[in-house]
Amino acid sequence: MDDFKTDMEINATKLESHFLPSVFSTIRHHLHDYANKYIRNINNNNIRNISDEEFQAIKTLRNNKEIIISRADKGNAIVVMDKKDYIEKANNILQLKHFQHTTKSLQKEKEEEMNKYLRE
């Protein structure tokens, strides 16, 4: 962003010789204001990098309560699944023998084991 502001200042300086000082001062003031507004918009993420149609499609998908949108297990991808299928798959995974119900948290115990191992 600093480069953008610097470029604006350099280009404004190039215009200075073509205007009366009072007119140039007004132009420079407006350029400064517009540059700051532009930078604020970028910093606030008000500028989208997708088309209006793509934005509307994403909004429609996000508002659909019958689907789940999540990251894929592998790769850099997004998965869209029917919510019922997603819940069924999650329940099937939880019923595998890899998971067990417990009444106490094992986090403290595991943390102490890890610290002991690291000290050795």
Coordinates of C-alpha atoms in Angstrom, one line a residue:
M1 CA 0.0 0.0 0.0
D2 CA 2.9 2.3 0.7
D3 CA 3.9 1.9 -3.0
F4 CA 0.5 3.0 -4.1
K5 CA 0.6 6.1 -2.0
T6 CA 4.2 6.9 -3.1
D7 CA 3.2 6.5 -6.8
M8 CA 0.2 8.9 -6.2
E9 CA 2.5 11.5 -4.7
I10 CA 5.1 11.2 -7.5
N11 CA 2.5 11.5 -10.2
A12 CA 1.0 14.5 -8.4
T13 CA 4.4 16.2 -8.3
K14 CA 4.7 15.7 -12.1
L15 CA 1.4 17.7 -12.5
E16 CA 2.5 20.6 -10.3
S17 CA 4.1 22.6 -13.1
H18 CA 0.9 22.6 -15.2
F19 CA -1.3 24.2 -12.6
L20 CA -1.5 27.4 -10.6
P21 CA -0.4 26.8 -7.0
S22 CA -3.9 27.1 -5.5
V23 CA -5.4 24.7 -8.1
F24 CA -2.6 22.2 -7.6
S25 CA -3.1 22.4 -3.8
T26 CA -6.7 21.4 -4.3
I27 CA -5.9 18.6 -6.7
R28 CA -3.2 17.3 -4.3
H29 CA -5.6 17.4 -1.4
H30 CA -8.3 15.4 -3.4
L31 CA -5.7 12.9 -4.6
H32 CA -4.6 12.4 -1.0
D33 CA -8.1 11.9 0.2
Y34 CA -9.0 9.4 -2.6
A35 CA -5.8 7.5 -2.0
N36 CA -6.6 7.2 1.7
K37 CA -10.2 6.1 1.0
Y38 CA -8.9 3.5 -1.5
I39 CA -6.4 2.1 1.0
R40 CA -9.0 2.0 3.8
N41 CA -11.4 0.1 1.5
I42 CA -8.7 -2.5 0.7
N43 CA -7.8 -2.8 4.4
N44 CA -11.4 -3.4 5.3
N45 CA -11.8 -6.0 2.5
N46 CA -14.6 -4.0 0.8
I47 CA -13.1 -4.9 -2.6
R48 CA -14.1 -8.3 -3.8
N49 CA -11.9 -10.5 -6.0
I50 CA -14.9 -12.4 -7.5
S51 CA -17.7 -11.3 -9.8
D52 CA -21.2 -10.4 -8.5
E53 CA -22.5 -13.7 -9.9
E54 CA -19.9 -15.7 -8.0
F55 CA -20.5 -13.8 -4.8
Q56 CA -24.3 -14.4 -5.1
A57 CA -23.7 -18.1 -5.8
I58 CA -21.5 -18.4 -2.7
K59 CA -24.1 -16.5 -0.6
T60 CA -26.9 -18.8 -1.8
L61 CA -24.8 -21.9 -0.9
R62 CA -23.9 -20.6 2.5
N63 CA -27.6 -19.9 3.3
N64 CA -28.7 -23.4 2.2
K65 CA -29.3 -25.2 5.5
E66 CA -29.5 -28.6 3.7
I67 CA -25.9 -28.7 2.7
I68 CA -22.5 -28.6 4.6
I69 CA -19.6 -26.7 3.1
S70 CA -16.2 -27.8 4.6
R71 CA -12.5 -28.3 3.7
A72 CA -11.5 -31.5 2.1
D73 CA -9.5 -33.9 4.2
K74 CA -6.7 -33.8 1.7
G75 CA -5.7 -31.2 -0.8
N76 CA -6.6 -27.5 -0.9
A77 CA -10.3 -28.0 -1.8
I78 CA -13.8 -27.3 -0.6
V79 CA -16.4 -30.0 -0.3
V80 CA -20.1 -29.5 -0.6
M81 CA -22.2 -32.4 0.9
D82 CA -25.8 -33.1 1.7
K83 CA -26.2 -32.4 5.4
K84 CA -27.9 -35.8 6.1
D85 CA -25.0 -37.6 4.4
Y86 CA -22.4 -35.6 6.3
I87 CA -24.0 -36.4 9.7
E88 CA -24.3 -40.1 8.7
K89 CA -20.7 -40.2 7.7
A90 CA -19.6 -38.4 10.9
N91 CA -21.6 -40.9 13.1
N92 CA -20.1 -43.8 11.2
I93 CA -16.6 -42.5 11.9
L94 CA -17.4 -41.9 15.6
Q95 CA -18.6 -45.5 16.0
L96 CA -15.3 -47.0 14.8
K97 CA -13.2 -48.5 17.6
H98 CA -10.7 -45.7 17.2
F99 CA -12.9 -43.6 19.5
Q100 CA -14.2 -44.2 22.9
H101 CA -16.4 -42.3 25.4
T102 CA -14.6 -41.0 28.4
T103 CA -15.7 -39.2 31.5
K104 CA -12.4 -37.4 32.2
S105 CA -10.2 -35.3 30.1
L106 CA -6.9 -36.9 29.2
Q107 CA -5.4 -33.7 28.0
K108 CA -3.5 -32.9 31.3
E109 CA -2.2 -36.5 31.5
K110 CA -1.0 -36.4 27.9
E111 CA 0.6 -33.0 28.4
E112 CA 2.5 -34.2 31.4
E113 CA 3.7 -37.3 29.5
M114 CA 4.9 -35.1 26.6
N115 CA 6.7 -32.7 28.9
K116 CA 8.4 -35.6 30.7
Y117 CA 9.5 -37.0 27.3
L118 CA 10.8 -33.6 26.1
R119 CA 12.9 -33.2 29.3
E120 CA 14.6 -36.5 28.9

